[in-house]
mmCIF file of C-alpha atoms in Angstrom:
data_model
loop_
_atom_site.group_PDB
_atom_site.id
_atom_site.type_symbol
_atom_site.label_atom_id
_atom_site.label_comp_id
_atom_site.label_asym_id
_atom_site.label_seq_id
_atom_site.Cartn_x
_atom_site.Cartn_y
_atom_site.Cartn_z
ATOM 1 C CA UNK A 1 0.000 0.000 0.000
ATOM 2 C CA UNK A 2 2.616 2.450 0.420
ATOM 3 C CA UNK A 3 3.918 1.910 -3.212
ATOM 4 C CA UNK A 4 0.811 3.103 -4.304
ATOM 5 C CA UNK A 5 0.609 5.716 -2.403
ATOM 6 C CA UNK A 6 4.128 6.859 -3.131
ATOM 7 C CA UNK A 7 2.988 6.251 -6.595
ATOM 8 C CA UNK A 8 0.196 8.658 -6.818
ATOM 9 C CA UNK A 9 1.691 11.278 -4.267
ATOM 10 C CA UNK A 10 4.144 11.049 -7.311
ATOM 11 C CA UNK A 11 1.505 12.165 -9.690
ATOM 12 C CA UNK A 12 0.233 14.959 -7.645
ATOM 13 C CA UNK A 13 3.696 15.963 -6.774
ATOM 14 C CA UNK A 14 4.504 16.846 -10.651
ATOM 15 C CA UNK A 15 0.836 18.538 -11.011
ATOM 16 C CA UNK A 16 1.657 21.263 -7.932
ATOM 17 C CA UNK A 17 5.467 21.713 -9.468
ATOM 18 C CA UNK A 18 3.673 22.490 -13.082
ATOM 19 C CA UNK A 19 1.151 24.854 -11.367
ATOM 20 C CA UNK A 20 4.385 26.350 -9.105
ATOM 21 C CA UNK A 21 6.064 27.248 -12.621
ATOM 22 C CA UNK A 22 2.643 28.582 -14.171
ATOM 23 C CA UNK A 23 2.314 25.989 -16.734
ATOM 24 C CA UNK A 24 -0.415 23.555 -17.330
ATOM 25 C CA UNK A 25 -0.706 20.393 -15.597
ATOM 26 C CA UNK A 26 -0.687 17.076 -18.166
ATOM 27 C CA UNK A 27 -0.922 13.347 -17.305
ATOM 28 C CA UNK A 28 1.044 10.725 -19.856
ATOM 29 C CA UNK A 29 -1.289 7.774 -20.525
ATOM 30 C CA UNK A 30 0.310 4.657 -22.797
ATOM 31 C CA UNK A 31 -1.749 4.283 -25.666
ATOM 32 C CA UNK A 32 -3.219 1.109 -24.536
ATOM 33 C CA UNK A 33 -5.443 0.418 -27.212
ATOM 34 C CA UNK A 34 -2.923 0.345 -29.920
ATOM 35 C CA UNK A 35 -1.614 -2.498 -31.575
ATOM 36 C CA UNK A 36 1.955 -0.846 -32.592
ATOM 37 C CA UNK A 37 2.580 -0.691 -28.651
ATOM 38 C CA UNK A 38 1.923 -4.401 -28.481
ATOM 39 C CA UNK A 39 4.153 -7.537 -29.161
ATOM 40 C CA UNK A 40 3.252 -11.010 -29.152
ATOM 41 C CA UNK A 41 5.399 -13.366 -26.421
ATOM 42 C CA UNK A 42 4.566 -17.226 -26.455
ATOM 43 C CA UNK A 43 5.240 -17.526 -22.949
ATOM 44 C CA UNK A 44 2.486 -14.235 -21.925
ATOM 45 C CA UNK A 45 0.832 -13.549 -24.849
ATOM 46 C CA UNK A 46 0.195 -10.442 -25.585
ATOM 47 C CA UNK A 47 2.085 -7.164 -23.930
ATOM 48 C CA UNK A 48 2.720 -4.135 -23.817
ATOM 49 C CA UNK A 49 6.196 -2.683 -25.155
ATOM 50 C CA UNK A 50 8.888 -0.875 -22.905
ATOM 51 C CA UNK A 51 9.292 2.005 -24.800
ATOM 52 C CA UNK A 52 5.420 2.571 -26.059
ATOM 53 C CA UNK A 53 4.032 5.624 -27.224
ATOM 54 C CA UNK A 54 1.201 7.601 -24.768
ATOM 55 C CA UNK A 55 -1.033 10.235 -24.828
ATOM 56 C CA UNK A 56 -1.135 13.495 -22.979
ATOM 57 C CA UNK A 57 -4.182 14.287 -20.879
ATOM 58 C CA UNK A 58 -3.927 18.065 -20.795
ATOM 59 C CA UNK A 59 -5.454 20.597 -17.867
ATOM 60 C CA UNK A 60 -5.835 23.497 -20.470
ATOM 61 C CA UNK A 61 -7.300 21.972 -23.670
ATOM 62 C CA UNK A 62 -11.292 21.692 -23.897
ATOM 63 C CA UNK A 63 -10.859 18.108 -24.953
ATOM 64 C CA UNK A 64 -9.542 16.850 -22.286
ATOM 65 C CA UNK A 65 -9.790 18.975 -19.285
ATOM 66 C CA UNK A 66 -12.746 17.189 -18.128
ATOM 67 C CA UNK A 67 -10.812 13.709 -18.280
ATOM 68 C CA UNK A 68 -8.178 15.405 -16.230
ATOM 69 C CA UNK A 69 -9.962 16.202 -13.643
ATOM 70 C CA UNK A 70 -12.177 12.911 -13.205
ATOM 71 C CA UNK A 71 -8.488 11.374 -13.100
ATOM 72 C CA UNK A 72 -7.103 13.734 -9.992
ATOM 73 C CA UNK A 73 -10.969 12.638 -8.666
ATOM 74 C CA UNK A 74 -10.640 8.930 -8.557
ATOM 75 C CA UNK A 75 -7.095 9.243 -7.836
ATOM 76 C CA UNK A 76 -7.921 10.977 -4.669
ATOM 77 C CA UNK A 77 -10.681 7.950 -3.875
ATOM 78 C CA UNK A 78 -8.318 5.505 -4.549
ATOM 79 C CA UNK A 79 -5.973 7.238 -2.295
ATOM 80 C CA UNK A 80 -8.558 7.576 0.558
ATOM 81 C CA UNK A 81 -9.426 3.756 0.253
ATOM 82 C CA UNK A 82 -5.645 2.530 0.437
ATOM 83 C CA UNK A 83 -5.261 4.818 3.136
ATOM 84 C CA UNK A 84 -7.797 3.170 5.296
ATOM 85 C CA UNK A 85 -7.709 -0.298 4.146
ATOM 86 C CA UNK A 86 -11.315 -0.205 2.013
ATOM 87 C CA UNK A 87 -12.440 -1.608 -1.040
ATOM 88 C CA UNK A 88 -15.059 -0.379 -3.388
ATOM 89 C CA UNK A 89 -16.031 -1.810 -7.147
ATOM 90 C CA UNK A 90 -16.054 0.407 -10.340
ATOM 91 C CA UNK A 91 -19.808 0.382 -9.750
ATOM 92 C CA UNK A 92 -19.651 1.852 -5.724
ATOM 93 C CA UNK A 93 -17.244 4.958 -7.849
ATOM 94 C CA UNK A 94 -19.808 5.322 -10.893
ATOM 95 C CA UNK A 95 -22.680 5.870 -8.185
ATOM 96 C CA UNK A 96 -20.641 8.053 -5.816
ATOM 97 C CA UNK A 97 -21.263 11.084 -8.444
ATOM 98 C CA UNK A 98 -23.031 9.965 -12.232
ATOM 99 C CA UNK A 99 -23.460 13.289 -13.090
ATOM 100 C CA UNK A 100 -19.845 14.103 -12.980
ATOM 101 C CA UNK A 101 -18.934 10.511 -14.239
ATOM 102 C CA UNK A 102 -21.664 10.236 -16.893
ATOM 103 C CA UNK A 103 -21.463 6.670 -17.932
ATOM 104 C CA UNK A 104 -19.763 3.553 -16.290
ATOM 105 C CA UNK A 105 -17.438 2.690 -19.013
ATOM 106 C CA UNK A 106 -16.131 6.047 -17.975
ATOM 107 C CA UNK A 107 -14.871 4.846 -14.601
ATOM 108 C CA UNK A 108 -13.558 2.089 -16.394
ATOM 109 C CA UNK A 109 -11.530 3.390 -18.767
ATOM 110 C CA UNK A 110 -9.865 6.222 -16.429
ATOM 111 C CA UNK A 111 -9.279 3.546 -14.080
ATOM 112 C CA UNK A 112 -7.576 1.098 -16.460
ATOM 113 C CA UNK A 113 -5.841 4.123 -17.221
ATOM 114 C CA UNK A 114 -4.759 4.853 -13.762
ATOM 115 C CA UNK A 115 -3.504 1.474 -13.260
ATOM 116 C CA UNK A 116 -1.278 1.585 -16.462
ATOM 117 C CA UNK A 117 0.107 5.334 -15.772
ATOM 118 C CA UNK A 118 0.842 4.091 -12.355
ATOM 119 C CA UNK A 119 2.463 0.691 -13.288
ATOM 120 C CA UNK A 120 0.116 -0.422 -10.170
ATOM 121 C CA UNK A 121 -2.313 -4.039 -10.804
ATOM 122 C CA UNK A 122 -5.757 -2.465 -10.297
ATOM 123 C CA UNK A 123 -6.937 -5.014 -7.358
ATOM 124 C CA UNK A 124 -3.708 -3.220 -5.286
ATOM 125 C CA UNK A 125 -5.691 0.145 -5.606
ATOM 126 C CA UNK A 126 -8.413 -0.910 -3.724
ATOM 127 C CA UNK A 127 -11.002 -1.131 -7.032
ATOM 128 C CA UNK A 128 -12.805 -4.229 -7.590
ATOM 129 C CA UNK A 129 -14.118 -5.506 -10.376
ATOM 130 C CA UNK A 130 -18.477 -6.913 -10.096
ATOM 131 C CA UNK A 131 -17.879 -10.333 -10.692
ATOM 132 C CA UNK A 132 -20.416 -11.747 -13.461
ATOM 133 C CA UNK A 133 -18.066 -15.279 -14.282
ATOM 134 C CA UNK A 134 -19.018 -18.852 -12.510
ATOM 135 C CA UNK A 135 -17.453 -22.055 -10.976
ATOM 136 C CA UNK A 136 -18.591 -25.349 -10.068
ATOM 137 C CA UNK A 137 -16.477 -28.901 -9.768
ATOM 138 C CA UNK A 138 -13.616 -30.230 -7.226
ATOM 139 C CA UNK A 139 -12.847 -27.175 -5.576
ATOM 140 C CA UNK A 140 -12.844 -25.935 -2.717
ATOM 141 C CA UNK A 141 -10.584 -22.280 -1.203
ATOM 142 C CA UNK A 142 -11.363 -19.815 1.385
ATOM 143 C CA UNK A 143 -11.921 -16.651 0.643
ATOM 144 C CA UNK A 144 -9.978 -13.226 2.130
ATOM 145 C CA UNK A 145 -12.741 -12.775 4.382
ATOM 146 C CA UNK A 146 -12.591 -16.036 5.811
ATOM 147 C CA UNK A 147 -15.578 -17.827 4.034
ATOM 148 C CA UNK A 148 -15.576 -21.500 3.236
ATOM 149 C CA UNK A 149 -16.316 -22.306 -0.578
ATOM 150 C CA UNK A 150 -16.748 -26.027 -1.338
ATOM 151 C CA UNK A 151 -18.227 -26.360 -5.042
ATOM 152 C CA UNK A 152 -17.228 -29.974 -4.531
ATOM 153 C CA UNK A 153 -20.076 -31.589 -2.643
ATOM 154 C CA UNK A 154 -22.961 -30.599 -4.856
ATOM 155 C CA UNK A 155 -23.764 -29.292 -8.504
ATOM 156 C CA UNK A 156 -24.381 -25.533 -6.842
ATOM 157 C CA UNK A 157 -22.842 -22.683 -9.045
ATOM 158 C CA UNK A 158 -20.384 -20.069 -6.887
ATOM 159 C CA UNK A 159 -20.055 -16.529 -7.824
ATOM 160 C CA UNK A 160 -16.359 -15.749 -8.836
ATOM 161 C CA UNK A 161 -14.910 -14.189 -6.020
ATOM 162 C CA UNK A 162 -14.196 -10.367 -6.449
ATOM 163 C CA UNK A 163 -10.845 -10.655 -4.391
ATOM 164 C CA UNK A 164 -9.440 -13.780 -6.436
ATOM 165 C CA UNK A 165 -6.199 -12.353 -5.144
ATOM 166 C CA UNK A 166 -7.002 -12.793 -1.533
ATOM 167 C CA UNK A 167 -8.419 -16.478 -1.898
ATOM 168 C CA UNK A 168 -5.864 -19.340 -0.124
ATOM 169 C CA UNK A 169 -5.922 -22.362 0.653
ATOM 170 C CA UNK A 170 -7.538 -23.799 -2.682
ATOM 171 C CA UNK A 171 -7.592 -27.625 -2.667
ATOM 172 C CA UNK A 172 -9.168 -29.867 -5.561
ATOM 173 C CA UNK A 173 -8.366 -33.531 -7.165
ATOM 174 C CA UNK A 174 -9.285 -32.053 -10.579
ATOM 175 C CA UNK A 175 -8.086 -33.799 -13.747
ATOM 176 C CA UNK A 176 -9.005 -30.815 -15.903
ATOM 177 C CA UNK A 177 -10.382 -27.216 -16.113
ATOM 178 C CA UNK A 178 -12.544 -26.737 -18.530
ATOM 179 C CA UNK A 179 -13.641 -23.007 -19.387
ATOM 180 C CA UNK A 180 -17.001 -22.517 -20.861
ATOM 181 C CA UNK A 181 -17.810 -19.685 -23.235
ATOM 182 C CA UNK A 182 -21.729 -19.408 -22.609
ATOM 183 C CA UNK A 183 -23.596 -20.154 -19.423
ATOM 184 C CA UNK A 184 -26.492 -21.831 -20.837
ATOM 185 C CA UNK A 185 -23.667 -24.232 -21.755
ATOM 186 C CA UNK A 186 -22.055 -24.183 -18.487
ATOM 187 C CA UNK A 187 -25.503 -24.993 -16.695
ATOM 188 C CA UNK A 188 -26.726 -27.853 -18.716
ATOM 189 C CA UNK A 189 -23.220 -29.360 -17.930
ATOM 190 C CA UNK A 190 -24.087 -28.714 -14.165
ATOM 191 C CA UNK A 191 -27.410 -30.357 -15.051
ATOM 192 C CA UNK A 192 -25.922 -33.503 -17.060
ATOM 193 C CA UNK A 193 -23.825 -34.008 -13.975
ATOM 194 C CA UNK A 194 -20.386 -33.566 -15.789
ATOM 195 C CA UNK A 195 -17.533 -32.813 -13.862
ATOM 196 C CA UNK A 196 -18.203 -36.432 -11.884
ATOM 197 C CA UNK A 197 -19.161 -38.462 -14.801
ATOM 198 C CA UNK A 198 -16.048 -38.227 -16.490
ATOM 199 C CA UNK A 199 -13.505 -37.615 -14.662
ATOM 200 C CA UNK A 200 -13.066 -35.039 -11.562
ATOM 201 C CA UNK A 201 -12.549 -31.372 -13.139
ATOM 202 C CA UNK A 202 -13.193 -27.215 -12.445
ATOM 203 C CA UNK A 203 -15.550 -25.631 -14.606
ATOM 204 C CA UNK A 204 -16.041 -22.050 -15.438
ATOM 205 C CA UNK A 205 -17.125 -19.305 -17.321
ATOM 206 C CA UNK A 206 -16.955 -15.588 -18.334
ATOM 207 C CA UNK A 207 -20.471 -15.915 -19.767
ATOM 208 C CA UNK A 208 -19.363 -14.859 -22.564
ATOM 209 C CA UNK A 209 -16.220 -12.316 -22.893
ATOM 210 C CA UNK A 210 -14.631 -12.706 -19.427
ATOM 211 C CA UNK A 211 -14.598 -10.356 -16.560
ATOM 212 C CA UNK A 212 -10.850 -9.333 -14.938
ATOM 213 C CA UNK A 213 -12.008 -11.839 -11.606
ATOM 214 C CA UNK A 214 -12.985 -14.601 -14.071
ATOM 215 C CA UNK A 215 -9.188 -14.431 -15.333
ATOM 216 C CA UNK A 216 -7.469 -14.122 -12.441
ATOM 217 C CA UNK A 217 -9.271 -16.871 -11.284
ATOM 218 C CA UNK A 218 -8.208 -19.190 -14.616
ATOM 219 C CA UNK A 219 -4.713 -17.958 -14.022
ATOM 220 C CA UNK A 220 -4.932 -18.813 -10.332
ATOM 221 C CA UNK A 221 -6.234 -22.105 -10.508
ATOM 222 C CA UNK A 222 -3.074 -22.768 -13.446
ATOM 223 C CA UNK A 223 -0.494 -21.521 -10.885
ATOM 224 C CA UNK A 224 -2.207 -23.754 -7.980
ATOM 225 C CA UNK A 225 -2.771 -26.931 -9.832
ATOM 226 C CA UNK A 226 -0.760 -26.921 -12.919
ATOM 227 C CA UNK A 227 -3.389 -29.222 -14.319
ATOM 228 C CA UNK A 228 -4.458 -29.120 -18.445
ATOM 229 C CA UNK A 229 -6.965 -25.928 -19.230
ATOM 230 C CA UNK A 230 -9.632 -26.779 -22.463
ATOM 231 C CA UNK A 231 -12.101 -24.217 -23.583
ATOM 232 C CA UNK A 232 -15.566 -25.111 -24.992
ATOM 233 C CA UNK A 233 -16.827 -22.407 -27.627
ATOM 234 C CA UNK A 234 -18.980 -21.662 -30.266
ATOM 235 C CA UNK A 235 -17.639 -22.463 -33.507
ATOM 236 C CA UNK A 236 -17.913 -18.619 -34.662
ATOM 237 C CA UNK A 237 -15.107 -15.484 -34.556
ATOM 238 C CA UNK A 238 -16.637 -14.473 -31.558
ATOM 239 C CA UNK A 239 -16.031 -17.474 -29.972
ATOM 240 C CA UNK A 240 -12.486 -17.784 -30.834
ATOM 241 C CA UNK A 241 -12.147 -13.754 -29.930
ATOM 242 C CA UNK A 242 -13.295 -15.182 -26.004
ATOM 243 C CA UNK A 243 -10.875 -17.713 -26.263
ATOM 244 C CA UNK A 244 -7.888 -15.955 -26.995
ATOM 245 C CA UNK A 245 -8.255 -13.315 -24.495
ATOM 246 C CA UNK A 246 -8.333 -16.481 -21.787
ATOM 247 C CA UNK A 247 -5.151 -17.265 -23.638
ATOM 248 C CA UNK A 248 -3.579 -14.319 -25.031
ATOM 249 C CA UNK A 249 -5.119 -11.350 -23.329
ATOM 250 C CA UNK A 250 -6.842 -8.329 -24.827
ATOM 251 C CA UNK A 251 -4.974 -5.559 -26.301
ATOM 252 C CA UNK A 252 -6.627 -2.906 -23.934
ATOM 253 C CA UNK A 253 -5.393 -5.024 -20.336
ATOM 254 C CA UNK A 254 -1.772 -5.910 -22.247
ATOM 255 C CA UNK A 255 0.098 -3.890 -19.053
ATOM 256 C CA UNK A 256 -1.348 -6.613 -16.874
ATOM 257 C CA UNK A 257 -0.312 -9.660 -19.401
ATOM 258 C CA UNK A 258 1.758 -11.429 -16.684
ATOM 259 C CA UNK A 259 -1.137 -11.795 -14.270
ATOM 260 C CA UNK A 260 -3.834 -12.626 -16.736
ATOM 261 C CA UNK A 261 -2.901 -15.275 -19.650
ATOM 262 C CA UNK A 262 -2.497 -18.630 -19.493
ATOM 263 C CA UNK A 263 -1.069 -19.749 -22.780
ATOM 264 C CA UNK A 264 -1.599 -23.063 -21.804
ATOM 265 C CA UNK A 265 -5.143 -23.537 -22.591
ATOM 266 C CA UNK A 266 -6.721 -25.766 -25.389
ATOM 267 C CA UNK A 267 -9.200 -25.237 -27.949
ATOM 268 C CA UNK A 268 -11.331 -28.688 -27.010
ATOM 269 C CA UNK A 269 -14.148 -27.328 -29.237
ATOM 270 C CA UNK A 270 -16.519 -26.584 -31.097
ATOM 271 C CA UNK A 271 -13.948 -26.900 -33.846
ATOM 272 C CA UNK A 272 -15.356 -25.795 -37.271
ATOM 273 C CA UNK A 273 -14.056 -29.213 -38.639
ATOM 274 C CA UNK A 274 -16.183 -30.987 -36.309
ATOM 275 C CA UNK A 275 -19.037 -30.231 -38.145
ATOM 276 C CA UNK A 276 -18.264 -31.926 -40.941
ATOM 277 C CA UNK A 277 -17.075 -34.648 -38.986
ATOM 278 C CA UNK A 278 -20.466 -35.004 -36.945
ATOM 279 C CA UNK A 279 -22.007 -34.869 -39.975
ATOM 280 C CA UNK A 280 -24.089 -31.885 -38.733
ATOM 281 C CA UNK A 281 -26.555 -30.459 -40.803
ATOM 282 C CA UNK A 282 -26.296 -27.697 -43.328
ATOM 283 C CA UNK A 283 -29.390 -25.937 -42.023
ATOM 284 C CA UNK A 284 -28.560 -25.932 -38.163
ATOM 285 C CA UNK A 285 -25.524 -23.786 -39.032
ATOM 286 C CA UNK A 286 -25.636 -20.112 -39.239
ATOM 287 C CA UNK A 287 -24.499 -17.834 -42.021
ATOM 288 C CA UNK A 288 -21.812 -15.559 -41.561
ATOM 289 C CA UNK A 289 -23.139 -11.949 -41.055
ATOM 290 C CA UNK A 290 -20.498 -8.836 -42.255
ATOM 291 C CA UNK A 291 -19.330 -8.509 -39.061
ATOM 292 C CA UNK A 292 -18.501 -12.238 -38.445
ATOM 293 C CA UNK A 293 -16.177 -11.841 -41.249
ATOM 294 C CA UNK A 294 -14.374 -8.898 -40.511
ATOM 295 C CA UNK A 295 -13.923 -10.333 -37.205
ATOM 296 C CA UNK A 296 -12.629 -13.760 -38.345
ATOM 297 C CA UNK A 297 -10.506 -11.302 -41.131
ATOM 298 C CA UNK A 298 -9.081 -9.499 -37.826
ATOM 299 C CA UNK A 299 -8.012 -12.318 -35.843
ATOM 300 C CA UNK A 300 -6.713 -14.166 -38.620
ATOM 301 C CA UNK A 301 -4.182 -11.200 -38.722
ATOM 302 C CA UNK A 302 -3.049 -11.223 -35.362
ATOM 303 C CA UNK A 303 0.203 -12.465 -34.078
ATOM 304 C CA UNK A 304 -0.409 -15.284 -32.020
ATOM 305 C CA UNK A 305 -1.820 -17.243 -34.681
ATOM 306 C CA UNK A 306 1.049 -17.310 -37.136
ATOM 307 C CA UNK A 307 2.198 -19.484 -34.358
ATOM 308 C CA UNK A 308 -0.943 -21.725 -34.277
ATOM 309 C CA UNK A 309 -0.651 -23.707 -37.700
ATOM 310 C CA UNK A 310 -4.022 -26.026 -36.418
ATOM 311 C CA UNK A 311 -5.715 -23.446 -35.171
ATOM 312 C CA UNK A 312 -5.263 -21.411 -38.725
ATOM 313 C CA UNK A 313 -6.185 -23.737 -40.194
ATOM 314 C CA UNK A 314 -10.166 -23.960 -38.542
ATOM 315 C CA UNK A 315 -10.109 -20.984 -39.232
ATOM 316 C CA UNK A 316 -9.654 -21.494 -42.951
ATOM 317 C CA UNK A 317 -12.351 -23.639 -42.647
ATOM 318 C CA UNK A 318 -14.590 -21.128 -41.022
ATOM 319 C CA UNK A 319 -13.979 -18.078 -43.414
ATOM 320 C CA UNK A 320 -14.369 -21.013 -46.629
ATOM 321 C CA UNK A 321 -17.860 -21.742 -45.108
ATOM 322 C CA UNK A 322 -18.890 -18.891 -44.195
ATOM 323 C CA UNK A 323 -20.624 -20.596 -42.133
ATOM 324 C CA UNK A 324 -21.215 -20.746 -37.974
ATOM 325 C CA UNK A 325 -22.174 -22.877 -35.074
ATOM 326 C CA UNK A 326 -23.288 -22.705 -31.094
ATOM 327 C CA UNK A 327 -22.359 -25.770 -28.952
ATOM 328 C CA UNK A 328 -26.207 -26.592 -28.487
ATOM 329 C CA UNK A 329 -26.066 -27.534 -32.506
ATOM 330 C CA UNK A 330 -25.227 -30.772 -30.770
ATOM 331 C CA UNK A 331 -28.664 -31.475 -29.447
ATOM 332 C CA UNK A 332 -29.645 -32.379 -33.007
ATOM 333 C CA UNK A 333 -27.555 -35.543 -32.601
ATOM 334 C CA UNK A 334 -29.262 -36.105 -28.866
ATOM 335 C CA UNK A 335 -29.958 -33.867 -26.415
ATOM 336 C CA UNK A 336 -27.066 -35.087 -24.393
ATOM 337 C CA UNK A 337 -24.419 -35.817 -26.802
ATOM 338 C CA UNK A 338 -22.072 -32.929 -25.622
ATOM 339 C CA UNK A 339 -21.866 -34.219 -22.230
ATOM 340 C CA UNK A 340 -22.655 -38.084 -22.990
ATOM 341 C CA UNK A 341 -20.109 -38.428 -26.269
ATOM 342 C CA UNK A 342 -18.359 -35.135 -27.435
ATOM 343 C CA UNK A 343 -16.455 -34.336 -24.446
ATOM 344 C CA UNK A 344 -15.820 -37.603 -23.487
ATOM 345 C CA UNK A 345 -14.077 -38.913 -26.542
ATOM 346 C CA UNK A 346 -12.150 -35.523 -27.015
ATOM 347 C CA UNK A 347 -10.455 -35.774 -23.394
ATOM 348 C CA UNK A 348 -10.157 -39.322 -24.001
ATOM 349 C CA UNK A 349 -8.203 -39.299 -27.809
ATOM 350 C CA UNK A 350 -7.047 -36.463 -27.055
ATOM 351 C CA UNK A 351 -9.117 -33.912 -29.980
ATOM 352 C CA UNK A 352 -7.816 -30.306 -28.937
ATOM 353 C CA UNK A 353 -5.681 -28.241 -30.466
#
C-alpha cells in the first residue's frame, strides 16, 4: 500500500510543481489500445512494449480537461481507500457522483488508465471488479474474508470471487479445467452431472467475454494446480475472440499480461471441422453476417496465430464456409451428446488443439 501511495503522491507531486512554474498540468497515458505498442510473447501472450508511445491528458485543452480532472478525482478515492484499508467496485465509484462521471465505461476506462500510468495491478488500488463469471467442480478455497467455498459436494454454481487475489488455501483432485464460453452451456453441464461423470474437473465461465475476476481466477487455478486448461466455444469469430483473451489477453489489459494469460489452454471445441465430422446439418448452421467476417478477417491477422498452424487452419475452414455454429447444434444428434459423447471422446483421444 505504500507503493501506491508513493505512486500517486508522485503524480500529484509533478501537477503542484507544473502549477508552481505557471504551466499547465498534463498526465502521460500509454496508448493502450494500440496495436503498434503491443508484441506477441509465447510464454504471456500479448504485452505491452517498454518504450510505447502515450497520450497526454492536458489541464488546459477543452478536450480533455474534463478527463483530467475525473483522473485527480478517482485518484484521490483511490488514495482515501488505500489509506484506510477499504475496497469499493467500479460500480460503488460510478454511483458516488453519475453526473460528474456520466457513464460507467467512464470509470472504467480512467481507471484502467490509472492502473497503467501508475504501473500499479488495479486489485492493489483498492477497485474491484463486479464479478459476473461462474465455478462449479472439485474445488474448494477460502476466501480473504474467511468464508468457506466447497463447489465440490454438490452441482451448486459459486459466484467468482471479487478478491481472487485474496483467496488461499484452494484444494481440488481435478483432472481438468474446462472453461465454458456461454452459461447456458455451463448450466446444462451442471445439469448432465459432468464434472463427476467423467472424470473429476473445475468448470467455469466468463459468460461470454470474461470479466478481470474470471481471469485471475483461470490464471490462479493454473499456478495452484498446474493441471491441463480446455475451452468449450462456439464455432464462430466471436467465440475464438473469447478464447484468446483467456489465452492471449486483450490488447486494452496488455500492461497486466503477466497476471492474466495462461497460454496453456486448449481449444477442445466446437472446432469448425467438427461439423463436418459429426455430420451436422447444413441448415442448423448459421451464415456468416459482415461482421462475423471482418472479425474472423481481424483475428486471422493477429500475431499469435502465425504461431498456431491447427488453429489457422479452422479458421480457414470457417472463413471457406462462411458458415457458424453454437455448442447446443449438438442437441440435433441427442440432447445429451455434448456431455454423454463429445467431451468424453475428445479428453479421451485427445481432440484439442
Amino acid at each position: 500500500s505504500s507503493e501506491v501511495l508513493e505512486a500517486i503522491e508522485n503524480v500529484i507531486q509533478g501537477v503542484v510543481q507544473s502549477l508552481a512554474q505557471k504551466k499547465a498540468p498534463v498526465l502521460t497515458v500509454a496508448n493502450r489500445t494500440d496495436w503498434g505498442n503491443i508484441e506477441f510473447k509465447d510464454s504471456v501472450g500479448l504485452q505491452m512494449i517498454p518504450g510505447c508511445t502515450s497520450k497526454q491528458i492536458r489541464s488546459d485543452c477543452p478536450q480533455s480537461a474534463k478527463r483530467f480532472a475525473l483522473m485527480l478525482k478517482i485518484l484521490s478515492m483511490i488514495y482515501k481507500m488505500v489509506q484506510s484499508n477499504t475496497y469499493a467496485t467500479k460500480r460503488d465509484i460510478y454511483y458516488s457522483d453519475t453526473q460528474l462521471f456520466g457513464s460507467q465505461s467512464v470509470v472504467d476506462q480512467i481507471i484502467n488508465d490509472i492502473s497503467c500510468m501508475l504501473k500499479i495491478p488495479r486489485r492493489s488500488l483498492h477497485v474491484l471488479a463486479t464479478t459476473k463469471g461462474f465455478v462449479a467442480g472439485n474445488l474448494s478455497f477460502t476466501e480473504e474474508d474467511g468464508t468457506k467455498v466447497n463447489c465440490t459436494c454438490s452441482a451448486t454454481v459459486f459466484t467468482v470471487p471479487s478478491n481472487v487475489q485474496g483467496i488461499k488455501n484452494l484444494t481440488s483432485h481435478a483432472k481438468f479445467i474446462l472453461i465454458v464460453e456461454k452459461d447456458a452451456t455451463f448450466q446444462r453441464l451442471l445439469d448432465d452431472d459432468f464434472f463427476n461423470k467423467v472424470s473429476p474437473c473445475i468448470m467455469i465461465t466468463g459468460r461470454g467475454i470474461p470479466d478481470l475476476n474470471t481471469r485471475l481466477l483461470v490464471r490462479k487455478l493454473w499456478d495452484s494446480f498446474k493441471i491441463p486448461i480446455f475451452s468449450l466455444m462456439d464455432a464462430d469469430p466471436h467465440g475464438v475472440e473469447i478464447m484468446c483473451v483467456y489465452k492471449y489477453g486483450s490488447v486494452s489489459m496488455s500492461f497486466e499480461a503477466h497476471n492474466l494469460t495462461v497460454p496453456s489452454v486448449k481449444w477442445l471445441g466446437l472446432l469448425p471441422s467438427d461439423l463436418k465430422r459429426l455430420n451436422i446439418c447444413r441448415d442448423a448452421l448459421i451464415p456468416f453476417t459482415k461482421q462475423d467476417e471482418n472479425k474472423l478477417a481481424s483475428i486471422q491477422k493477429r500475431p499469435y496465430i502465425a504461431s498456431q498452424p491447427l488453429w489457422k487452419k479452422e479458421l480457414e475452414i470457417m472463413a471457406t464456409s462462411k458458415l457458424k455454429a453454437e455448442i447446443q447444434v449438438l442437441t440435433s444428434l441427442s440432447s445429451d451428446y455434448l456431455s454423454r459423447v463429445y467431451l468424453p471422446n475428445k479428453l479421451q483421444f485427445g481432440g484439442w488443439l
